[in-house]
Amino acid sequence: MSYPKELSLEAILSDGEGQSVEFMEKVPEQGHDLAKELAAFGTTNAGTIFIGVANTGKVVGLQRMGSSEAQDKLRTRLEGISTNGIIPMDEAGREHNRLSD
């Protein structure tokens, strides 16, 4: 199933993971793990990662996210991972040097 599409969150959760949907129960300890998921969507189909959702589609939430400070800290971490954690590769698997391209 292709997203975005006008569907309810319940429909997305019941459809489960696929080529355009990934569930992550928690924010990975290592930013590299999330960067790999982001890169996978970048090289295939566009997609959406739902953090705080178990692989079964059950919403489990995130621990200690009640304050706006905690939410801002998480948002900053995710933005940093998505901005700095993805390094483009060429067809041979070599890192691109953005300055020389």
CSV table of N, CA and C in Angstrom, one decimal:
chain,number,residue,atom,x,y,z
A,1,MET,N,0.8,-1.2,0.0
A,1,MET,CA,0.0,0.0,0.0
A,1,MET,C,0.9,1.2,0.0
A,2,SER,N,0.5,2.2,-0.7
A,2,SER,CA,1.3,3.4,-0.9
A,2,SER,C,0.8,4.5,0.0
A,3,TYR,N,1.7,5.2,0.7
A,3,TYR,CA,1.4,6.4,1.5
A,3,TYR,C,2.2,7.5,1.0
A,4,PRO,N,1.8,8.8,1.2
A,4,PRO,CA,0.7,9.2,1.9
A,4,PRO,C,-0.6,9.0,1.1
A,5,LYS,N,-1.6,8.8,1.8
A,5,LYS,CA,-2.9,8.5,1.3
A,5,LYS,C,-3.9,8.9,2.4
A,6,GLU,N,-5.1,9.3,2.1
A,6,GLU,CA,-6.0,9.7,3.1
A,6,GLU,C,-6.5,8.4,3.8
A,7,LEU,N,-5.8,8.0,4.9
A,7,LEU,CA,-6.2,6.9,5.7
A,7,LEU,C,-6.1,7.3,7.1
A,8,SER,N,-6.8,6.6,7.9
A,8,SER,CA,-6.8,6.8,9.4
A,8,SER,C,-5.5,6.1,9.9
A,9,LEU,N,-5.0,6.6,11.0
A,9,LEU,CA,-3.9,6.0,11.7
A,9,LEU,C,-4.2,4.5,11.9
A,10,GLU,N,-5.4,4.2,12.3
A,10,GLU,CA,-5.8,2.8,12.6
A,10,GLU,C,-5.7,2.0,11.4
A,11,ALA,N,-6.0,2.5,10.2
A,11,ALA,CA,-5.9,1.7,9.0
A,11,ALA,C,-4.4,1.5,8.6
A,12,ILE,N,-3.5,2.5,8.8
A,12,ILE,CA,-2.1,2.3,8.6
A,12,ILE,C,-1.5,1.3,9.5
A,13,LEU,N,-1.9,1.3,10.8
A,13,LEU,CA,-1.4,0.4,11.8
A,13,LEU,C,-1.9,-1.0,11.5
A,14,SER,N,-3.1,-1.2,11.1
A,14,SER,CA,-3.6,-2.5,10.8
A,14,SER,C,-3.0,-3.1,9.5
A,15,ASP,N,-2.7,-2.2,8.5
A,15,ASP,CA,-2.0,-2.7,7.3
A,15,ASP,C,-0.6,-3.2,7.6
A,16,GLY,N,0.0,-2.7,8.6
A,16,GLY,CA,1.3,-3.1,9.1
A,16,GLY,C,2.4,-2.6,8.2
A,17,GLU,N,3.6,-3.1,8.5
A,17,GLU,CA,4.8,-2.6,7.8
A,17,GLU,C,4.8,-3.0,6.4
A,18,GLY,N,5.5,-2.3,5.6
A,18,GLY,CA,5.6,-2.6,4.2
A,18,GLY,C,6.7,-1.8,3.5
A,19,GLN,N,6.7,-1.6,2.2
A,19,GLN,CA,7.7,-0.9,1.5
A,19,GLN,C,7.7,0.6,1.8
A,20,SER,N,6.6,1.1,2.3
A,20,SER,CA,6.5,2.5,2.6
A,20,SER,C,6.2,2.8,4.1
A,21,VAL,N,6.1,1.8,4.9
A,21,VAL,CA,5.8,2.0,6.3
A,21,VAL,C,6.8,1.2,7.2
A,22,GLU,N,7.4,1.8,8.2
A,22,GLU,CA,8.3,1.1,9.1
A,22,GLU,C,7.8,1.5,10.5
A,23,PHE,N,7.7,0.5,11.4
A,23,PHE,CA,7.4,0.7,12.8
A,23,PHE,C,8.7,0.6,13.6
A,24,MET,N,8.9,1.5,14.6
A,24,MET,CA,10.0,1.3,15.5
A,24,MET,C,9.4,1.5,16.9
A,25,GLU,N,9.7,0.6,17.8
A,25,GLU,CA,9.1,0.6,19.1
A,25,GLU,C,9.7,1.8,19.9
A,26,LYS,N,10.9,2.1,19.7
A,26,LYS,CA,11.6,3.2,20.4
A,26,LYS,C,12.6,3.8,19.5
A,27,VAL,N,13.1,4.9,19.9
A,27,VAL,CA,14.2,5.6,19.2
A,27,VAL,C,15.4,4.8,19.4
A,28,PRO,N,16.1,4.4,18.4
A,28,PRO,CA,17.3,3.6,18.6
A,28,PRO,C,18.4,4.3,19.4
A,29,GLU,N,19.1,3.5,20.2
A,29,GLU,CA,20.2,4.1,21.0
A,29,GLU,C,21.3,4.7,20.0
A,30,GLN,N,21.5,3.9,19.0
A,30,GLN,CA,22.5,4.4,18.0
A,30,GLN,C,21.8,5.1,16.9
A,31,GLY,N,22.2,6.3,16.6
A,31,GLY,CA,21.6,7.1,15.6
A,31,GLY,C,21.8,6.4,14.2
A,32,HIS,N,22.9,5.7,14.1
A,32,HIS,CA,23.1,5.0,12.8
A,32,HIS,C,22.0,4.0,12.4
A,33,ASP,N,21.4,3.4,13.4
A,33,ASP,CA,20.3,2.5,13.1
A,33,ASP,C,19.1,3.2,12.5
A,34,LEU,N,18.8,4.4,13.0
A,34,LEU,CA,17.7,5.1,12.4
A,34,LEU,C,18.1,5.7,11.0
A,35,ALA,N,19.3,6.1,10.9
A,35,ALA,CA,19.8,6.6,9.6
A,35,ALA,C,19.8,5.5,8.5
A,36,LYS,N,20.0,4.3,8.9
A,36,LYS,CA,19.9,3.2,7.9
A,36,LYS,C,18.5,3.1,7.4
A,37,GLU,N,17.5,3.2,8.3
A,37,GLU,CA,16.1,3.1,7.9
A,37,GLU,C,15.7,4.3,7.0
A,38,LEU,N,16.2,5.5,7.3
A,38,LEU,CA,15.9,6.7,6.5
A,38,LEU,C,16.5,6.5,5.1
A,39,ALA,N,17.8,6.0,5.1
A,39,ALA,CA,18.5,5.8,3.8
A,39,ALA,C,17.8,4.8,3.0
A,40,ALA,N,17.2,3.8,3.6
A,40,ALA,CA,16.5,2.7,2.8
A,40,ALA,C,15.3,3.4,2.1
A,41,PHE,N,14.6,4.2,2.8
A,41,PHE,CA,13.4,4.9,2.1
A,41,PHE,C,14.0,5.9,1.0
A,42,GLY,N,15.1,6.5,1.3
A,42,GLY,CA,15.7,7.4,0.3
A,42,GLY,C,16.2,6.7,-1.0
A,43,THR,N,16.5,5.4,-0.9
A,43,THR,CA,17.0,4.7,-2.1
A,43,THR,C,15.9,3.9,-2.8
A,44,THR,N,14.7,3.7,-2.1
A,44,THR,CA,13.7,2.9,-2.7
A,44,THR,C,12.4,3.8,-2.8
A,45,ASN,N,11.4,3.4,-2.1
A,45,ASN,CA,10.1,4.2,-2.1
A,45,ASN,C,10.2,5.2,-1.0
A,46,ALA,N,9.5,6.3,-1.2
A,46,ALA,CA,9.3,7.2,-0.1
A,46,ALA,C,8.5,6.5,1.0
A,47,GLY,N,8.7,6.9,2.2
A,47,GLY,CA,8.0,6.2,3.3
A,47,GLY,C,7.9,6.9,4.6
A,48,THR,N,7.3,6.3,5.5
A,48,THR,CA,7.0,6.9,6.8
A,48,THR,C,7.5,6.0,7.9
A,49,ILE,N,8.2,6.5,8.9
A,49,ILE,CA,8.7,5.7,10.0
A,49,ILE,C,7.8,6.2,11.2
A,50,PHE,N,7.1,5.2,11.9
A,50,PHE,CA,6.4,5.5,13.0
A,50,PHE,C,7.2,5.1,14.3
A,51,ILE,N,7.6,6.0,15.0
A,51,ILE,CA,8.4,5.7,16.3
A,51,ILE,C,7.4,5.7,17.4
A,52,GLY,N,7.5,4.6,18.2
A,52,GLY,CA,6.6,4.4,19.3
A,52,GLY,C,5.5,3.4,19.0
A,53,VAL,N,5.7,2.7,17.9
A,53,VAL,CA,4.8,1.6,17.4
A,53,VAL,C,5.5,0.3,17.3
A,54,ALA,N,5.0,-0.7,18.0
A,54,ALA,CA,5.6,-2.1,17.9
A,54,ALA,C,5.5,-2.7,16.5
A,55,ASN,N,6.3,-3.6,16.2
A,55,ASN,CA,6.2,-4.3,14.8
A,55,ASN,C,4.8,-4.9,14.6
A,56,THR,N,4.0,-5.2,15.6
A,56,THR,CA,2.7,-5.7,15.5
A,56,THR,C,1.7,-4.6,15.1
A,57,GLY,N,2.1,-3.4,15.2
A,57,GLY,CA,1.1,-2.3,14.9
A,57,GLY,C,0.5,-1.7,16.2
A,58,LYS,N,0.9,-2.2,17.3
A,58,LYS,CA,0.4,-1.7,18.6
A,58,LYS,C,1.2,-0.4,19.0
A,59,VAL,N,0.4,0.7,19.3
A,59,VAL,CA,1.0,1.9,19.7
A,59,VAL,C,1.5,1.7,21.2
A,60,VAL,N,2.8,1.8,21.4
A,60,VAL,CA,3.4,1.7,22.7
A,60,VAL,C,3.8,3.0,23.3
A,61,GLY,N,3.9,4.0,22.5
A,61,GLY,CA,4.4,5.3,22.9
A,61,GLY,C,5.8,5.4,23.2
A,62,LEU,N,6.3,6.5,23.6
A,62,LEU,CA,7.7,6.8,24.0
A,62,LEU,C,7.8,7.1,25.4
A,63,GLN,N,8.8,6.6,26.1
A,63,GLN,CA,9.0,6.9,27.5
A,63,GLN,C,9.5,8.3,27.7
A,64,ARG,N,9.1,9.0,28.8
A,64,ARG,CA,9.5,10.3,29.2
A,64,ARG,C,9.4,11.4,28.2
A,65,MET,N,8.3,11.4,27.5
A,65,MET,CA,8.1,12.4,26.4
A,65,MET,C,7.0,13.4,26.8
A,66,GLY,N,6.7,13.5,28.1
A,66,GLY,CA,5.6,14.3,28.6
A,66,GLY,C,5.9,15.8,28.5
A,67,SER,N,7.1,16.2,28.7
A,67,SER,CA,7.4,17.7,28.7
A,67,SER,C,7.8,18.2,27.3
A,68,SER,N,7.6,19.4,27.1
A,68,SER,CA,8.0,20.0,25.8
A,68,SER,C,9.5,20.0,25.7
A,69,GLU,N,10.2,20.1,26.8
A,69,GLU,CA,11.7,20.0,26.7
A,69,GLU,C,12.2,18.7,26.2
A,70,ALA,N,11.6,17.6,26.7
A,70,ALA,CA,11.9,16.3,26.2
A,70,ALA,C,11.5,16.1,24.7
A,71,GLN,N,10.4,16.6,24.3
A,71,GLN,CA,10.0,16.5,22.9
A,71,GLN,C,10.9,17.3,22.0
A,72,ASP,N,11.3,18.5,22.5
A,72,ASP,CA,12.3,19.3,21.7
A,72,ASP,C,13.6,18.6,21.5
A,73,LYS,N,14.0,18.0,22.6
A,73,LYS,CA,15.3,17.3,22.6
A,73,LYS,C,15.3,16.1,21.6
A,74,LEU,N,14.2,15.4,21.6
A,74,LEU,CA,14.0,14.3,20.7
A,74,LEU,C,13.9,14.8,19.2
A,75,ARG,N,13.2,15.8,19.0
A,75,ARG,CA,13.1,16.4,17.7
A,75,ARG,C,14.4,16.9,17.2
A,76,THR,N,15.2,17.5,18.0
A,76,THR,CA,16.6,17.9,17.6
A,76,THR,C,17.5,16.7,17.3
A,77,ARG,N,17.4,15.7,18.1
A,77,ARG,CA,18.2,14.5,17.8
A,77,ARG,C,17.8,13.8,16.5
A,78,LEU,N,16.5,13.7,16.2
A,78,LEU,CA,16.0,13.1,15.0
A,78,LEU,C,16.4,14.0,13.8
A,79,GLU,N,16.3,15.3,13.9
A,79,GLU,CA,16.7,16.2,12.8
A,79,GLU,C,18.2,16.0,12.6
A,80,GLY,N,19.0,15.9,13.6
A,80,GLY,CA,20.5,15.7,13.5
A,80,GLY,C,20.8,14.4,12.8
A,81,ILE,N,20.1,13.4,13.1
A,81,ILE,CA,20.3,12.1,12.5
A,81,ILE,C,20.0,12.1,11.0
A,82,SER,N,18.8,12.7,10.7
A,82,SER,CA,18.4,12.7,9.3
A,82,SER,C,19.2,13.7,8.5
A,83,THR,N,19.8,14.7,9.1
A,83,THR,CA,20.6,15.6,8.3
A,83,THR,C,22.1,15.2,8.2
A,84,ASN,N,22.6,14.7,9.3
A,84,ASN,CA,24.1,14.3,9.3
A,84,ASN,C,24.4,12.8,9.2
A,85,GLY,N,23.3,12.0,9.4
A,85,GLY,CA,23.6,10.6,9.5
A,85,GLY,C,23.5,9.8,8.2
A,86,ILE,N,23.2,10.5,7.1
A,86,ILE,CA,23.0,9.8,5.8
A,86,ILE,C,24.1,10.3,4.9
A,87,ILE,N,24.9,9.4,4.4
A,87,ILE,CA,26.0,9.7,3.5
A,87,ILE,C,25.7,9.1,2.2
A,88,PRO,N,25.5,9.9,1.1
A,88,PRO,CA,25.2,9.3,-0.2
A,88,PRO,C,26.4,8.4,-0.7
A,89,MET,N,26.0,7.3,-1.4
A,89,MET,CA,27.0,6.4,-1.9
A,89,MET,C,26.8,6.4,-3.4
A,90,ASP,N,27.9,6.1,-4.2
A,90,ASP,CA,27.7,5.9,-5.6
A,90,ASP,C,27.4,4.4,-5.9
A,91,GLU,N,27.3,4.1,-7.2
A,91,GLU,CA,26.9,2.7,-7.6
A,91,GLU,C,27.9,1.7,-7.0
A,92,ALA,N,29.2,2.0,-6.8
A,92,ALA,CA,30.2,1.1,-6.4
A,92,ALA,C,30.2,1.0,-4.9
A,93,GLY,N,29.4,1.8,-4.2
A,93,GLY,CA,29.3,1.7,-2.7
A,93,GLY,C,30.3,2.7,-2.1
A,94,ARG,N,30.9,3.6,-2.8
A,94,ARG,CA,31.8,4.6,-2.3
A,94,ARG,C,31.1,5.8,-1.9
A,95,GLU,N,31.6,6.4,-0.8
A,95,GLU,CA,30.9,7.7,-0.3
A,95,GLU,C,31.1,8.8,-1.3
A,96,HIS,N,30.1,9.6,-1.6
A,96,HIS,CA,30.2,10.7,-2.4
A,96,HIS,C,30.8,11.9,-1.6
A,97,ASN,N,31.7,12.6,-2.2
A,97,ASN,CA,32.3,13.8,-1.6
A,97,ASN,C,31.4,14.9,-2.1
A,98,ARG,N,30.5,15.5,-1.3
A,98,ARG,CA,29.6,16.5,-1.8
A,98,ARG,C,30.3,17.7,-2.3
A,99,LEU,N,31.5,18.0,-1.8
A,99,LEU,CA,32.2,19.2,-2.2
A,99,LEU,C,32.8,19.1,-3.6
A,100,SER,N,33.1,17.9,-4.0
A,100,SER,CA,33.7,17.7,-5.4
A,100,SER,C,32.7,17.3,-6.4
A,101,ASP,N,31.5,17.1,-6.1
A,101,ASP,CA,30.5,16.7,-7.1
A,101,ASP,C,30.0,17.9,-7.9
